[in-house]
C-alpha positions as protocol buffer text, in pm:
chain_id: "A"
residue {
  index: 1
  type: UNK
  ca { x: 9810 y: 10450 z: 10797 }
}
residue {
  index: 2
  type: UNK
  ca { x: 9449 y: 10541 z: 10681 }
}
residue {
  index: 3
  type: UNK
  ca { x: 9314 y: 10360 z: 10982 }
}
residue {
  index: 4
  type: UNK
  ca { x: 9506 y: 10665 z: 11176 }
}
residue {
  index: 5
  type: UNK
  ca { x: 9296 y: 10933 z: 11023 }
}
residue {
  index: 6
  type: UNK
  ca { x: 9138 y: 11176 z: 11296 }
}
residue {
  index: 7
  type: UNK
  ca { x: 9023 y: 11533 z: 11265 }
}
residue {
  index: 8
  type: UNK
  ca { x: 9258 y: 11823 z: 11389 }
}
residue {
  index: 9
  type: UNK
  ca { x: 9184 y: 12228 z: 11423 }
}
residue {
  index: 10
  type: UNK
  ca { x: 9443 y: 12341 z: 11156 }
}
residue {
  index: 11
  type: UNK
  ca { x: 9519 y: 12661 z: 10974 }
}
residue {
  index: 12
  type: UNK
  ca { x: 9607 y: 12546 z: 10601 }
}
residue {
  index: 13
  type: UNK
  ca { x: 9978 y: 12602 z: 10549 }
}
residue {
  index: 14
  type: UNK
  ca { x: 9877 y: 12826 z: 10226 }
}
residue {
  index: 15
  type: UNK
  ca { x: 9644 y: 13053 z: 10443 }
}
residue {
  index: 16
  type: UNK
  ca { x: 9829 y: 13083 z: 10753 }
}
residue {
  index: 17
  type: UNK
  ca { x: 10015 y: 13401 z: 10622 }
}
residue {
  index: 18
  type: UNK
  ca { x: 9663 y: 13550 z: 10583 }
}
residue {
  index: 19
  type: UNK
  ca { x: 9567 y: 13520 z: 10930 }
}
residue {
  index: 20
  type: UNK
  ca { x: 9225 y: 13298 z: 10886 }
}
residue {
  index: 21
  type: UNK
  ca { x: 9106 y: 13085 z: 11166 }
}
residue {
  index: 22
  type: UNK
  ca { x: 9163 y: 12707 z: 11198 }
}
residue {
  index: 23
  type: UNK
  ca { x: 8920 y: 12446 z: 11033 }
}
residue {
  index: 24
  type: UNK
  ca { x: 8866 y: 12090 z: 11065 }
}
residue {
  index: 25
  type: UNK
  ca { x: 9118 y: 11917 z: 10906 }
}
residue {
  index: 26
  type: UNK
  ca { x: 9138 y: 11536 z: 10854 }
}
residue {
  index: 27
  type: UNK
  ca { x: 9476 y: 11428 z: 10930 }
}
residue {
  index: 28
  type: UNK
  ca { x: 9669 y: 11081 z: 10875 }
}
residue {
  index: 29
  type: UNK
  ca { x: 10009 y: 10931 z: 11087 }
}
residue {
  index: 30
  type: UNK
  ca { x: 10227 y: 10868 z: 10846 }
}
residue {
  index: 31
  type: UNK
  ca { x: 10495 y: 10609 z: 11016 }
}
residue {
  index: 32
  type: UNK
  ca { x: 10782 y: 10871 z: 10852 }
}
residue {
  index: 33
  type: UNK
  ca { x: 10650 y: 11206 z: 10818 }
}
residue {
  index: 34
  type: UNK
  ca { x: 10380 y: 11213 z: 11140 }
}
residue {
  index: 35
  type: UNK
  ca { x: 10071 y: 11373 z: 11100 }
}
residue {
  index: 36
  type: UNK
  ca { x: 10002 y: 11500 z: 10767 }
}
residue {
  index: 37
  type: UNK
  ca { x: 9675 y: 11727 z: 10616 }
}
residue {
  index: 38
  type: UNK
  ca { x: 9501 y: 11578 z: 10346 }
}
residue {
  index: 39
  type: UNK
  ca { x: 9231 y: 11786 z: 10110 }
}
residue {
  index: 40
  type: UNK
  ca { x: 8959 y: 11726 z: 9889 }
}
residue {
  index: 41
  type: UNK
  ca { x: 9146 y: 11729 z: 9591 }
}
residue {
  index: 42
  type: UNK
  ca { x: 9357 y: 11444 z: 9751 }
}
residue {
  index: 43
  type: UNK
  ca { x: 9083 y: 11242 z: 9809 }
}
residue {
  index: 44
  type: UNK
  ca { x: 8952 y: 11231 z: 9501 }
}
residue {
  index: 45
  type: UNK
  ca { x: 9325 y: 11173 z: 9361 }
}
residue {
  index: 46
  type: UNK
  ca { x: 9349 y: 10840 z: 9578 }
}
residue {
  index: 47
  type: UNK
  ca { x: 8968 y: 10772 z: 9524 }
}
residue {
  index: 48
  type: UNK
  ca { x: 9030 y: 10806 z: 9096 }
}
residue {
  index: 49
  type: UNK
  ca { x: 9361 y: 10606 z: 9131 }
}
residue {
  index: 50
  type: UNK
  ca { x: 9204 y: 10285 z: 9306 }
}
residue {
  index: 51
  type: UNK
  ca { x: 8943 y: 10291 z: 9111 }
}
residue {
  index: 52
  type: UNK
  ca { x: 9159 y: 10299 z: 8779 }
}
residue {
  index: 53
  type: UNK
  ca { x: 9344 y: 10043 z: 8945 }
}
residue {
  index: 54
  type: UNK
  ca { x: 9018 y: 9816 z: 9017 }
}
residue {
  index: 55
  type: UNK
  ca { x: 8929 y: 9865 z: 8652 }
}
residue {
  index: 56
  type: UNK
  ca { x: 9271 y: 9792 z: 8551 }
}
residue {
  index: 57
  type: UNK
  ca { x: 9282 y: 9450 z: 8718 }
}
residue {
  index: 58
  type: UNK
  ca { x: 8952 y: 9346 z: 8604 }
}
residue {
  index: 59
  type: UNK
  ca { x: 9072 y: 9414 z: 8226 }
}
residue {
  index: 60
  type: UNK
  ca { x: 9349 y: 9206 z: 8318 }
}
residue {
  index: 61
  type: UNK
  ca { x: 9145 y: 8907 z: 8398 }
}
residue {
  index: 62
  type: UNK
  ca { x: 8928 y: 8986 z: 8092 }
}
residue {
  index: 63
  type: UNK
  ca { x: 9255 y: 8957 z: 7850 }
}
residue {
  index: 64
  type: UNK
  ca { x: 9394 y: 8629 z: 8040 }
}
residue {
  index: 65
  type: UNK
  ca { x: 9024 y: 8477 z: 7998 }
}
residue {
  index: 66
  type: UNK
  ca { x: 9013 y: 8558 z: 7646 }
}
residue {
  index: 67
  type: UNK
  ca { x: 9364 y: 8361 z: 7586 }
}
residue {
  index: 68
  type: UNK
  ca { x: 9580 y: 8677 z: 7560 }
}
residue {
  index: 69
  type: UNK
  ca { x: 9872 y: 8597 z: 7820 }
}
residue {
  index: 70
  type: UNK
  ca { x: 9958 y: 8958 z: 8014 }
}
residue {
  index: 71
  type: UNK
  ca { x: 10305 y: 8986 z: 8000 }
}
residue {
  index: 72
  type: UNK
  ca { x: 10316 y: 9312 z: 8203 }
}
residue {
  index: 73
  type: UNK
  ca { x: 10134 y: 9642 z: 8315 }
}
residue {
  index: 74
  type: UNK
  ca { x: 10260 y: 9962 z: 8416 }
}
residue {
  index: 75
  type: UNK
  ca { x: 10003 y: 10184 z: 8543 }
}
residue {
  index: 76
  type: UNK
  ca { x: 9766 y: 10205 z: 8287 }
}
residue {
  index: 77
  type: UNK
  ca { x: 9960 y: 10000 z: 8009 }
}
residue {
  index: 78
  type: UNK
  ca { x: 9935 y: 9675 z: 7948 }
}
residue {
  index: 79
  type: UNK
  ca { x: 10149 y: 9433 z: 7730 }
}
residue {
  index: 80
  type: UNK
  ca { x: 9985 y: 9115 z: 7574 }
}
residue {
  index: 81
  type: UNK
  ca { x: 10117 y: 8832 z: 7389 }
}
residue {
  index: 82
  type: UNK
  ca { x: 9892 y: 8782 z: 7064 }
}
residue {
  index: 83
  type: UNK
  ca { x: 9914 y: 8564 z: 6757 }
}
residue {
  index: 84
  type: UNK
  ca { x: 9895 y: 8818 z: 6483 }
}
residue {
  index: 85
  type: UNK
  ca { x: 9876 y: 9230 z: 6501 }
}
residue {
  index: 86
  type: UNK
  ca { x: 9484 y: 9186 z: 6353 }
}
residue {
  index: 87
  type: UNK
  ca { x: 9421 y: 9068 z: 6746 }
}
residue {
  index: 88
  type: UNK
  ca { x: 9461 y: 9418 z: 6844 }
}
residue {
  index: 89
  type: UNK
  ca { x: 9103 y: 9523 z: 6799 }
}
residue {
  index: 90
  type: UNK
  ca { x: 9004 y: 9248 z: 7023 }
}
residue {
  index: 91
  type: UNK
  ca { x: 9252 y: 9340 z: 7327 }
}
residue {
  index: 92
  type: UNK
  ca { x: 9078 y: 9705 z: 7276 }
}
residue {
  index: 93
  type: UNK
  ca { x: 8764 y: 9604 z: 7304 }
}
residue {
  index: 94
  type: UNK
  ca { x: 8808 y: 9397 z: 7612 }
}
residue {
  index: 95
  type: UNK
  ca { x: 9013 y: 9698 z: 7741 }
}
residue {
  index: 96
  type: UNK
  ca { x: 8739 y: 9902 z: 7755 }
}
residue {
  index: 97
  type: UNK
  ca { x: 8508 y: 9647 z: 7867 }
}
residue {
  index: 98
  type: UNK
  ca { x: 8289 y: 9783 z: 8211 }
}
residue {
  index: 99
  type: UNK
  ca { x: 8275 y: 9520 z: 8454 }
}
residue {
  index: 100
  type: UNK
  ca { x: 7905 y: 9488 z: 8607 }
}
residue {
  index: 101
  type: UNK
  ca { x: 8009 y: 9691 z: 8903 }
}
residue {
  index: 102
  type: UNK
  ca { x: 8106 y: 10000 z: 8654 }
}
residue {
  index: 103
  type: UNK
  ca { x: 7811 y: 10018 z: 8445 }
}
residue {
  index: 104
  type: UNK
  ca { x: 7712 y: 10339 z: 8550 }
}
residue {
  index: 105
  type: UNK
  ca { x: 8058 y: 10519 z: 8483 }
}
residue {
  index: 106
  type: UNK
  ca { x: 8138 y: 10764 z: 8212 }
}
residue {
  index: 107
  type: UNK
  ca { x: 8431 y: 10844 z: 7979 }
}
residue {
  index: 108
  type: UNK
  ca { x: 8521 y: 10572 z: 7778 }
}
residue {
  index: 109
  type: UNK
  ca { x: 8738 y: 10671 z: 7495 }
}
residue {
  index: 110
  type: UNK
  ca { x: 8760 y: 10490 z: 7148 }
}
residue {
  index: 111
  type: UNK
  ca { x: 9098 y: 10458 z: 7040 }
}
residue {
  index: 112
  type: UNK
  ca { x: 9254 y: 10387 z: 6723 }
}
residue {
  index: 113
  type: UNK
  ca { x: 9528 y: 10152 z: 6669 }
}
residue {
  index: 114
  type: UNK
  ca { x: 9758 y: 10354 z: 6594 }
}
residue {
  index: 115
  type: UNK
  ca { x: 9699 y: 10540 z: 6969 }
}
residue {
  index: 116
  type: UNK
  ca { x: 9738 y: 10140 z: 7094 }
}
residue {
  index: 117
  type: UNK
  ca { x: 10049 y: 10094 z: 6921 }
}
residue {
  index: 118
  type: UNK
  ca { x: 10207 y: 10386 z: 7098 }
}
């Protein structure tokens, strides 16, 4: 439904009681709810979620290429088959590997084995 985006003059719901004037608002046509507005936070959230999905998808490919069959994944968690617990460090290194297109991104967090086993 993103292709149906449009700019409309709207008074944001949180400020309608304050008597504020309408301002340009990005809106989408949702199949069930009709025209819905959006705001910067929602756009940033969508961007970050899409970026994280792309990073996870790259990690799944890297894991398969390294010989760790992916059994399943949910949100930001991956379940892989390993021959021994000693391979956990290698899986962790693969998961934090940045694709070429993401080299400028910040935010890699070092995790302990205890964190990864939860």
